[in-house]
Short mmCIF file of C-alpha atoms and ligand atoms in Angstrom, two decimals:
data_model
loop_
_atom_site.label_atom_id
_atom_site.label_comp_id
_atom_site.label_asym_id
_atom_site.label_seq_id
_atom_site.Cartn_x
_atom_site.Cartn_y
_atom_site.Cartn_z
CA UNK A 1 78.81 110.92 125.96
CA UNK A 2 79.45 114.10 123.98
CA UNK A 3 82.77 112.72 122.76
CA UNK A 4 81.20 109.82 120.88
CA UNK A 5 81.08 109.75 117.10
CA UNK A 6 77.88 108.85 115.29
CA UNK A 7 79.18 105.32 114.67
CA UNK A 8 80.02 104.92 118.38
CA UNK A 9 76.58 106.23 119.34
CA UNK A 10 74.98 103.72 116.98
CA UNK A 11 76.85 100.92 118.73
CA UNK A 12 76.03 102.27 122.20
CA UNK A 13 72.33 102.49 121.39
CA UNK A 14 72.34 99.02 119.79
CA UNK A 15 73.99 97.34 122.79
CA UNK A 16 71.86 99.39 125.22
CA UNK A 17 74.79 101.14 126.93
CA UNK A 18 72.46 104.16 127.02
CA UNK A 19 69.04 105.11 125.73
CA UNK A 20 68.32 107.83 123.19
CA UNK A 21 66.48 109.77 125.89
CA UNK A 22 69.57 109.74 128.17
CA UNK A 23 71.85 110.75 125.34
CA UNK A 24 69.49 113.50 124.14
CA UNK A 25 69.15 114.91 127.66
CA UNK A 26 72.92 114.99 128.13
CA UNK A 27 73.56 116.69 124.79
CA UNK A 28 70.79 119.28 125.29
CA UNK A 29 72.34 120.18 128.66
CA UNK A 30 75.73 120.55 126.98
CA UNK A 31 74.29 122.76 124.23
CA UNK A 32 72.79 125.05 126.88
CA UNK A 33 76.01 125.20 128.85
CA UNK A 34 78.56 125.56 126.02
CA UNK A 35 76.80 127.16 123.07
CA UNK A 36 76.71 130.74 124.44
CA UNK A 37 80.50 130.77 123.82
CA UNK A 38 80.22 129.95 120.11
CA UNK A 39 76.64 130.86 119.08
CA UNK A 40 76.21 127.82 116.82
CA UNK A 41 72.47 127.30 117.40
CA UNK A 42 69.64 129.65 116.35
CA UNK A 43 66.94 127.45 117.90
CA UNK A 44 67.15 124.56 120.34
CA UNK A 45 64.17 122.22 119.90
CA UNK A 46 64.17 120.58 123.30
CA UNK A 47 60.59 119.33 123.36
CA UNK A 48 60.74 117.98 119.81
CA UNK A 49 64.03 116.24 120.62
CA UNK A 50 62.87 114.58 123.80
CA UNK A 51 59.67 113.38 122.08
CA UNK A 52 61.65 111.96 119.15
CA UNK A 53 64.13 110.32 121.56
CA UNK A 54 61.36 108.53 123.49
CA UNK A 55 59.78 107.43 120.20
CA UNK A 56 63.15 106.08 119.00
CA UNK A 57 63.64 104.17 122.26
CA UNK A 58 60.16 102.67 121.83
CA UNK A 59 60.92 101.65 118.23
CA UNK A 60 64.14 99.99 119.37
CA UNK A 61 62.35 98.21 122.22
CA UNK A 62 59.90 96.88 119.62
CA UNK A 63 62.81 95.27 117.77
CA UNK A 64 63.65 97.89 115.17
CA UNK A 65 67.33 98.49 114.37
CA UNK A 66 69.20 101.06 112.28
CA UNK A 67 72.35 103.09 112.78
CA UNK A 68 70.54 106.42 112.93
CA UNK A 69 67.66 105.28 115.18
CA UNK A 70 67.83 107.51 118.27
CA UNK A 71 71.01 109.37 117.19
CA UNK A 72 71.19 113.18 117.41
CA UNK A 73 71.24 115.69 114.55
CA UNK A 74 70.85 119.44 114.07
CA UNK A 75 69.88 121.05 110.80
CA UNK A 76 71.24 124.16 109.17
CA UNK A 77 68.48 126.72 109.62
CA UNK A 78 67.45 126.68 105.96
CA UNK A 79 66.00 123.17 106.05
CA UNK A 80 62.27 123.66 106.61
CA UNK A 81 61.25 121.95 109.84
CA UNK A 82 57.54 121.54 110.55
CA UNK A 83 56.32 123.97 113.20
CA UNK A 84 59.85 125.19 113.95
CA UNK A 85 61.32 128.60 113.07
CA UNK A 86 63.32 128.28 109.86
CA UNK A 87 65.08 131.64 109.63
CA UNK A 88 67.81 131.21 107.01
CA UNK A 89 69.88 133.40 109.34
CA UNK A 90 67.77 136.40 108.29
CA UNK A 91 65.57 138.99 109.94
CA UNK A 92 63.36 138.41 106.90
CA UNK A 93 62.38 134.94 108.16
CA UNK A 94 62.79 135.45 111.90
CA UNK A 95 59.05 134.95 112.33
CA UNK A 96 58.70 132.08 109.81
CA UNK A 97 57.63 128.71 111.12
CA UNK A 98 57.85 126.14 108.36
CA UNK A 99 54.52 124.47 107.51
CA UNK A 100 56.26 121.25 106.40
CA UNK A 101 59.49 119.26 106.70
CA UNK A 102 62.20 119.42 104.02
CA UNK A 103 62.77 115.99 102.47
CA UNK A 104 66.15 115.72 104.23
CA UNK A 105 64.57 116.52 107.59
CA UNK A 106 61.74 114.04 106.98
CA UNK A 107 64.06 111.24 105.81
CA UNK A 108 66.38 111.57 108.80
CA UNK A 109 63.41 111.75 111.19
CA UNK A 110 61.94 108.59 109.63
CA UNK A 111 65.31 106.89 110.15
CA UNK A 112 64.82 107.81 113.82
CA UNK A 113 67.18 110.77 114.20
CA UNK A 114 66.53 113.21 117.01
CA UNK A 115 66.54 116.90 116.05
CA UNK A 116 68.29 118.93 118.75
CA UNK A 117 67.81 122.23 116.93
CA UNK A 118 68.59 124.51 114.03
CA UNK A 119 72.08 125.83 113.45
CA UNK A 120 73.35 129.33 112.74
CA UNK A 121 74.38 130.31 109.22
CA UNK A 122 75.29 133.22 107.01
CA UNK A 123 72.15 135.04 105.93
CA UNK A 124 70.55 133.09 103.06
CA UNK A 125 73.75 130.99 102.90
CA UNK A 126 75.75 133.84 101.42
CA UNK A 127 79.21 133.97 102.94
CA UNK A 128 82.39 132.19 103.96
CA UNK A 129 82.74 133.39 107.54
CA UNK A 130 79.35 133.10 109.24
CA UNK A 131 79.44 136.75 110.20
CA UNK A 132 76.36 137.86 108.26
CA UNK A 133 73.74 136.07 110.37
CA UNK A 134 70.93 138.14 111.87
CA UNK A 135 71.59 136.13 115.05
CA UNK A 136 75.23 137.20 115.33
CA UNK A 137 78.54 135.73 114.24
CA UNK A 138 79.52 132.14 115.03
CA UNK A 139 82.89 131.64 116.70
CA UNK A 140 85.43 128.99 115.84
CA UNK A 141 85.94 126.59 118.80
CA UNK A 142 89.62 126.29 117.80
CA UNK A 143 90.10 129.98 118.54
CA UNK A 144 87.15 132.08 119.63
CA UNK A 145 88.59 135.15 117.92
CA UNK A 146 88.45 133.44 114.53
CA UNK A 147 85.62 132.67 112.12
CA UNK A 148 84.43 129.06 111.71
CA UNK A 149 83.92 129.46 107.95
CA UNK A 150 80.53 129.67 106.30
CA UNK A 151 77.87 129.55 105.37
CA UNK A 152 77.25 126.34 107.38
CA UNK A 153 79.40 127.77 110.19
CA UNK A 154 76.94 126.93 112.97
CA UNK A 155 76.68 123.33 111.80
CA UNK A 156 80.47 123.07 111.78
CA UNK A 157 81.16 124.86 115.08
CA UNK A 158 78.55 122.76 116.91
CA UNK A 159 80.22 119.50 115.86
CA UNK A 160 83.74 120.84 116.43
CA UNK A 161 82.75 121.89 119.97
CA UNK A 162 81.43 118.38 120.63
CA UNK A 163 77.86 119.56 121.15
CA UNK A 164 76.70 116.72 118.92
CA UNK A 165 78.39 114.31 116.48
CA UNK A 166 76.85 115.37 113.17
CA UNK A 167 74.84 118.07 111.44
CA UNK A 168 73.43 118.89 108.03
CA UNK A 169 74.77 121.70 105.88
CA UNK A 170 74.38 123.00 102.36
CA UNK A 171 77.06 123.79 99.83
CA UNK A 172 76.49 126.26 96.98
CA UNK A 173 80.12 127.25 96.54
CA UNK A 174 81.85 125.48 99.42
CA UNK A 175 79.65 126.00 102.47
CA UNK A 176 80.02 122.43 103.73
CA UNK A 177 83.66 121.80 102.79
CA UNK A 178 85.08 125.21 103.77
CA UNK A 179 83.71 125.34 107.36
CA UNK A 180 84.62 121.65 107.73
CA UNK A 181 88.21 122.53 106.81
CA UNK A 182 88.33 125.51 109.16
CA UNK A 183 87.02 123.53 112.16
CA UNK A 184 88.76 120.14 111.69
CA UNK A 185 85.74 118.18 110.42
CA UNK A 186 84.92 115.90 107.55
CA UNK A 187 82.27 117.43 105.26
CA UNK A 188 80.77 116.09 102.05
CA UNK A 189 79.05 117.94 99.23
CA UNK A 190 77.28 115.29 97.18
CA UNK A 191 76.77 115.23 93.41
CA UNK A 192 74.14 117.76 92.32
CA UNK A 193 70.84 115.88 92.41
CA UNK A 194 71.95 113.19 94.89
CA UNK A 195 70.21 114.80 97.90
CA UNK A 196 66.77 116.37 97.55
CA UNK A 197 66.58 120.16 97.67
CA UNK A 198 62.87 120.11 98.47
CA UNK A 199 62.26 122.26 101.52
CA UNK A 200 65.79 123.65 101.48
CA UNK A 201 65.36 127.44 101.16
CA UNK A 202 66.96 128.25 97.81
CA UNK A 203 70.03 130.45 97.37
CA UNK A 204 71.30 129.49 93.88
CA UNK A 205 69.24 126.53 92.73
CA UNK A 206 71.60 125.14 90.10
CA UNK A 207 74.45 125.02 92.65
CA UNK A 208 72.82 124.27 96.05
CA UNK A 209 73.28 120.80 97.50
CA UNK A 210 72.72 119.46 101.03
CA UNK A 211 75.16 117.12 102.75
CA UNK A 212 76.67 115.93 106.05
CA UNK A 213 79.21 117.44 108.44
CA UNK A 214 80.79 115.13 111.04
CA UNK A 215 84.15 114.28 112.55
CA UNK A 216 84.85 111.18 110.45
CA UNK A 217 84.24 109.83 106.96
CA UNK A 218 82.57 106.83 108.60
CA UNK A 219 79.98 109.16 110.16
CA UNK A 220 79.46 111.06 106.90
CA UNK A 221 78.74 107.72 105.22
CA UNK A 222 76.04 106.91 107.79
CA UNK A 223 74.43 110.31 107.43
CA UNK A 224 74.60 110.47 103.64
CA UNK A 225 72.90 107.06 103.55
CA UNK A 226 69.95 108.63 105.35
CA UNK A 227 69.87 111.81 103.24
CA UNK A 228 70.43 110.58 99.68
CA UNK A 229 67.91 109.29 97.18
CA UNK A 230 65.41 110.21 94.50
CA UNK A 231 62.65 112.65 95.41
CA UNK A 232 59.79 113.25 92.98
CA UNK A 233 59.21 116.63 94.67
CA UNK A 234 62.58 117.97 93.45
CA UNK A 235 62.70 118.18 89.66
CA UNK A 236 66.52 118.08 89.66
CA UNK A 237 66.72 115.03 91.93
CA UNK A 238 68.31 112.12 90.07
CA UNK A 239 66.82 108.65 90.06
CA UNK A 240 69.98 106.64 90.67
CA UNK A 241 70.16 103.81 93.21
CA UNK A 242 71.84 104.77 96.50
CA UNK A 243 74.85 102.50 97.13
CA UNK A 244 75.82 101.20 100.58
CA UNK A 245 78.28 103.94 101.60
CA UNK A 246 79.48 102.20 104.76
CA UNK A 247 80.31 99.07 102.79
CA UNK A 248 82.52 101.16 100.49
CA UNK A 249 84.69 102.55 103.32
CA UNK A 250 87.33 99.82 103.45
CA UNK A 251 88.05 99.37 99.75
CA UNK A 252 91.73 99.10 98.78
CA UNK A 253 93.47 102.18 97.41
CA UNK A 254 95.97 100.08 95.47
CA UNK A 255 96.46 101.69 92.07
CA UNK A 256 94.06 104.58 92.76
CA UNK A 257 95.07 107.41 90.42
CA UNK A 258 95.14 110.80 92.16
CA UNK A 259 95.51 114.02 90.18
CA UNK A 260 97.11 117.16 91.63
CA UNK A 261 96.08 120.20 89.56
CA UNK A 262 99.13 122.37 89.03
CA UNK A 263 96.93 125.51 89.20
CA UNK A 264 96.11 124.72 92.85
CA UNK A 265 99.66 125.30 94.03
CA UNK A 266 99.95 128.93 93.00
CA UNK A 267 100.85 132.15 94.73
CA UNK A 268 97.58 132.54 96.63
CA UNK A 269 98.08 129.35 98.67
CA UNK A 270 99.60 129.56 102.16
CA UNK A 271 102.86 127.53 101.74
CA UNK A 272 102.28 125.82 105.09
CA UNK A 273 98.96 124.49 103.77
CA UNK A 274 100.70 123.36 100.57
CA UNK A 275 103.11 121.33 102.74
CA UNK A 276 100.29 119.65 104.64
CA UNK A 277 98.58 118.80 101.36
CA UNK A 278 101.78 117.17 100.12
CA UNK A 279 102.06 115.24 103.40
CA UNK A 280 98.52 113.88 102.91
CA UNK A 281 99.50 112.79 99.39
CA UNK A 282 102.46 110.85 100.86
CA UNK A 283 100.11 108.99 103.23
CA UNK A 284 97.84 108.03 100.36
CA UNK A 285 100.84 106.88 98.29
CA UNK A 286 101.80 104.58 101.18
CA UNK A 287 98.31 103.10 100.88
CA UNK A 288 98.91 102.31 97.21
CA UNK A 289 97.70 105.42 95.39
CA UNK A 290 99.64 106.74 92.41
CA UNK A 291 99.91 110.49 91.93
CA UNK A 292 100.25 112.59 88.80
CA UNK A 293 100.08 116.25 87.93
CA UNK A 294 97.04 117.40 85.99
CA UNK A 295 95.75 120.74 84.74
CA UNK A 296 92.43 122.56 85.17
CA UNK A 297 93.21 125.49 82.83
CA UNK A 298 89.96 127.41 83.30
CA UNK A 299 90.07 127.44 87.08
CA UNK A 300 91.17 131.10 87.14
CA UNK A 301 87.76 132.10 85.74
CA UNK A 302 85.73 130.22 88.35
CA UNK A 303 85.32 132.97 90.95
CA UNK A 304 84.11 135.66 88.52
CA UNK A 305 81.74 133.17 86.84
CA UNK A 306 80.35 131.95 90.17
CA UNK A 307 79.86 135.47 91.50
CA UNK A 308 77.69 136.25 88.48
CA UNK A 309 75.68 133.00 88.37
CA UNK A 310 75.01 132.65 92.11
CA UNK A 311 73.80 136.25 92.60
CA UNK A 312 71.72 136.01 89.39
CA UNK A 313 69.89 132.95 90.71
CA UNK A 314 69.65 134.48 94.17
CA UNK A 315 68.07 137.66 92.81
CA UNK A 316 65.35 135.53 91.27
CA UNK A 317 64.91 133.14 94.23
CA UNK A 318 64.74 135.92 96.79
CA UNK A 319 62.07 137.88 94.92
CA UNK A 320 59.47 135.82 96.79
CA UNK A 321 60.34 137.62 100.02
CA UNK A 322 58.28 140.73 99.40
CA UNK A 323 56.59 141.46 102.72
CA UNK A 324 53.31 140.04 101.43
CA UNK A 325 53.46 136.26 101.66
CA UNK A 326 56.31 135.30 103.99
CA UNK A 327 58.29 136.74 106.78
CA UNK A 328 59.08 140.31 107.68
CA UNK A 329 56.75 143.19 106.81
CA UNK A 330 57.62 146.84 107.47
CA UNK A 331 55.49 148.96 109.82
CA UNK A 332 52.71 151.10 108.34
CA UNK A 333 53.49 150.98 104.61
CA UNK A 334 52.21 154.00 102.67
CA UNK A 335 51.35 151.97 99.58
CA UNK A 336 52.33 148.71 97.88
CA UNK A 337 55.64 149.99 96.51
CA UNK A 338 56.61 151.31 99.92
CA UNK A 339 55.67 147.92 101.43
CA UNK A 340 57.96 146.04 98.99
CA UNK A 341 60.81 148.49 99.29
CA UNK A 342 60.90 148.85 103.04
CA UNK A 343 60.13 145.20 103.82
CA UNK A 344 63.06 144.10 101.65
CA UNK A 345 65.29 146.99 102.66
CA UNK A 346 64.74 146.37 106.38
CA UNK A 347 64.45 142.55 106.24
CA UNK A 348 67.59 141.73 104.23
CA UNK A 349 71.13 142.45 105.45
CA UNK A 350 73.88 144.20 103.47
CA UNK A 351 75.47 141.16 101.80
CA UNK A 352 72.11 139.79 100.64
CA UNK A 353 71.15 143.19 99.21
CA UNK A 354 74.53 143.41 97.45
CA UNK A 355 73.97 140.01 95.80
CA UNK A 356 70.41 140.85 94.75
CA UNK A 357 71.66 144.04 93.09
CA UNK A 358 74.59 142.32 91.35
CA UNK A 359 72.32 139.50 90.18
CA UNK A 360 69.59 141.79 88.94
CA UNK A 361 72.16 143.83 87.02
CA UNK A 362 73.73 140.73 85.44
CA UNK A 363 70.30 139.52 84.30
CA UNK A 364 69.11 142.88 82.96
CA UNK A 365 68.39 143.12 79.22
CA UNK A 366 71.47 145.20 78.37
CA UNK A 367 73.98 143.09 80.30
CA UNK A 368 72.60 139.55 80.14
CA UNK A 369 74.83 138.46 77.23
CA UNK A 370 77.92 140.20 78.55
CA UNK A 371 77.73 138.75 82.06
CA UNK A 372 75.25 135.94 82.59
CA UNK A 373 75.70 134.15 79.25
CA UNK A 374 79.49 134.54 79.47
CA UNK A 375 79.49 133.09 82.98
CA UNK A 376 77.46 130.10 81.80
CA UNK A 377 79.97 129.55 78.98
CA UNK A 378 82.81 129.56 81.49
CA UNK A 379 80.84 127.12 83.61
CA UNK A 380 80.80 124.70 80.68
CA UNK A 381 84.56 125.09 80.13
CA UNK A 382 85.19 124.32 83.80
CA UNK A 383 83.05 121.20 83.58
CA UNK A 384 84.92 120.14 80.43
CA UNK A 385 88.25 120.55 82.26
CA UNK A 386 87.06 118.13 84.93
CA UNK A 387 85.72 115.64 82.40
CA UNK A 388 89.09 115.64 80.63
CA UNK A 389 90.95 115.24 83.95
CA UNK A 390 88.77 112.32 85.03
CA UNK A 391 89.78 110.46 81.86
CA UNK A 392 93.23 110.17 83.43
CA UNK A 393 92.66 110.09 87.19
CA UNK A 394 90.13 108.63 89.65
CA UNK A 395 90.30 111.47 92.13
CA UNK A 396 91.50 115.08 92.33
CA UNK A 397 93.25 116.26 95.49
CA UNK A 398 94.21 119.69 96.77
CA UNK A 399 93.73 122.19 99.57
CA UNK A 400 90.14 123.02 100.61
CA UNK A 401 91.00 126.66 101.32
CA UNK A 402 94.01 128.87 100.57
CA UNK A 403 94.27 130.08 104.19
CA UNK A 404 93.31 128.88 107.67
CA UNK A 405 90.44 130.55 109.57
CA UNK A 406 90.84 134.31 109.68
CA UNK A 407 90.04 136.68 112.53
CA UNK A 408 86.46 137.77 113.04
CA UNK A 409 85.95 141.01 111.15
CA UNK A 410 89.20 140.75 109.17
CA UNK A 411 87.47 140.46 105.80
CA UNK A 412 84.05 141.90 106.53
CA UNK A 413 84.66 145.25 104.88
CA UNK A 414 86.15 143.62 101.77
CA UNK A 415 83.70 141.16 100.20
CA UNK A 416 86.09 140.24 97.38
CA UNK A 417 88.76 139.10 99.89
CA UNK A 418 86.18 136.68 101.31
CA UNK A 419 85.08 135.55 97.82
CA UNK A 420 88.70 134.59 97.02
CA UNK A 421 88.64 132.04 99.87
CA UNK A 422 86.22 129.97 97.72
CA UNK A 423 88.74 129.44 94.92
CA UNK A 424 89.16 125.68 95.47
CA UNK A 425 85.59 124.79 96.35
CA UNK A 426 83.30 126.57 93.87
CA UNK A 427 84.42 124.67 90.77
CA UNK A 428 82.79 121.47 92.08
CA UNK A 429 79.45 123.31 92.36
CA UNK A 430 79.78 124.83 88.89
CA UNK A 431 80.39 121.33 87.50
CA UNK A 432 77.94 119.54 89.85
CA UNK A 433 80.65 117.19 91.13
CA UNK A 434 80.90 115.61 94.60
CA UNK A 435 83.63 116.88 96.94
CA UNK A 436 84.85 116.11 100.44
CA UNK A 437 87.06 117.99 102.90
CA UNK A 438 89.00 116.08 105.55
CA UNK A 439 91.29 117.20 108.38
CA UNK A 440 94.97 117.20 107.38
CA UNK A 441 96.91 119.12 110.03
CA UNK A 442 97.26 122.50 111.70
CA UNK A 443 98.81 125.90 111.02
CA UNK A 444 99.24 128.21 114.04
CA UNK A 445 96.89 125.92 115.98
CA UNK A 446 94.16 126.29 113.35
CA UNK A 447 92.88 123.31 111.34
CA UNK A 448 93.66 122.72 107.66
CA UNK A 449 91.55 120.68 105.25
CA UNK A 450 92.38 118.63 102.20
CA UNK A 451 89.76 118.45 99.48
CA UNK A 452 89.01 115.37 97.37
CA UNK A 453 86.90 115.61 94.20
CA UNK A 454 85.50 112.62 92.31
CA UNK A 455 83.40 111.94 89.19
CA UNK A 456 79.60 112.14 89.40
CA UNK A 457 78.00 109.81 91.96
CA UNK A 458 81.35 108.60 93.32
CA UNK A 459 80.61 109.73 96.89
CA UNK A 460 81.55 106.19 97.94
CA UNK A 461 85.06 106.67 96.53
CA UNK A 462 85.51 109.96 98.41
CA UNK A 463 84.39 108.35 101.67
CA UNK A 464 86.59 105.32 101.05
CA UNK A 465 89.73 107.42 100.52
CA UNK A 466 88.98 109.67 103.50
CA UNK A 467 88.26 106.69 105.75
CA UNK A 468 91.46 104.89 104.81
CA UNK A 469 93.38 108.13 105.40
CA UNK A 470 91.71 108.53 108.79
CA UNK A 471 92.79 105.04 109.76
CA UNK A 472 96.45 105.99 109.39
CA UNK A 473 96.29 109.59 110.66
CA UNK A 474 94.82 111.15 113.79
CA UNK A 475 94.17 114.78 112.78
CA UNK A 476 90.42 114.16 112.78
CA UNK A 477 90.47 112.92 116.39
CA UNK A 478 91.89 116.16 117.81
CA UNK A 479 89.53 118.35 119.81
CA UNK A 480 89.78 122.08 120.42
CA UNK A 481 91.03 123.10 123.89
CA UNK A 482 88.24 123.53 126.39
CA UNK A 483 85.68 121.56 124.39
N1 LIG B 1 81.01 131.60 99.96
C1 LIG B 1 80.14 131.28 98.89
C2 LIG B 1 79.09 132.36 98.74
O1 LIG B 1 79.12 133.24 99.52
C3 LIG B 1 79.51 129.94 99.07
C4 LIG B 1 78.35 129.92 99.97
C5 LIG B 1 77.66 128.59 100.00
O2 LIG B 1 78.21 127.57 99.59
N2 LIG B 1 76.41 128.62 100.45
O3 LIG B 1 78.28 132.35 97.88
#
């Protein structure tokens, strides 16, 4: 049963080939047996899952239908889950049990999904390798000596290892698309404001967005349907109707205009990845797409701008973790200042502390204009580049990452080397655009992803193109050895 996709599970539950309780029991057993190899779960919520599975079976017996009713899910451990530890991968929140459900968690539970647990992640979603978690690094099922990508690395590794068909992730600078690429999954970062951020522990609020990770575009469509929609509790949620994403999957690609930014194919890109990207373009041309070169001239400034804006917002968001109200508190503080200093010094890991310091510096009175304001100006230029490009093309295509998954530890002493891996993904967050990564081949046995970017609220177009591509290719069906 662990090999089924979400769509296949939906069919199996609908035609009563198995019950949700049977499926849930089988997957929980597999998580227990397999996960110690990859460390993708922080918490397994067995009791909650079995209760939800029985409830879903009862709802179905009473005549209710719905693709997600009784299907399994696991949430990145920054989605607040009522009564369940929500750690954000940090010692700071190791003892934090959320007093409410995030909107995404609540919506998927109402649709009948069964929560198997909470997945491992880089501490406070900062990272591209999933090595900075308080609960230990996550390993890539394609090669256990390599990273799975981050920060939603647990969500990606769990699906890649066939522990369950789909998970939630969040993407502030690539954390859904990059681990999807590195583990042979399909991952979608929606338009900023499409999915509620309420109850998602904030990293950089103007960039964070939740979305699905699964093996196929078809499954991402099912999951996004359950996650998307207006939420009055999130002031940046956008009140736009949610289209039928599954209905959009089979649209024709005849005449679809795809732009290839010339800046993407520069020296930093592994030439073997460039070849696979070109091969994916050929497949889409066979399906009727027309391809042209475009330019995103300000792309070179994206990493420096992002690594000012994201830490600046993080330094503000993380000020709430002070040893007083939530989470970790140091032993025997001498006075209030000692309590703040030691609780934060002991509760946060090195990368989180680095970002808080960088962000605080960039926001300080003497440097605000030189760094933060400049970065915001660059952000606008990057958005303008995309707006100009989308006058000429319907979709932008390129690599998701410049390299395949690297070895555990290979970049951990050089943060900038890891930051450079985000070069293709962070521009979508700076501009608020939707993006999708889909499997497109292998280099040295490690998966490679192709990224598609579309105009605001065109998630349906991304899913349509990825689905049509997945009907004529089989990269996404390949499983890692031993899983
Ligand atoms: N790698 C990026 C960072 O470390 C993106 C992380 C994310 O999308 N959450 O900030």
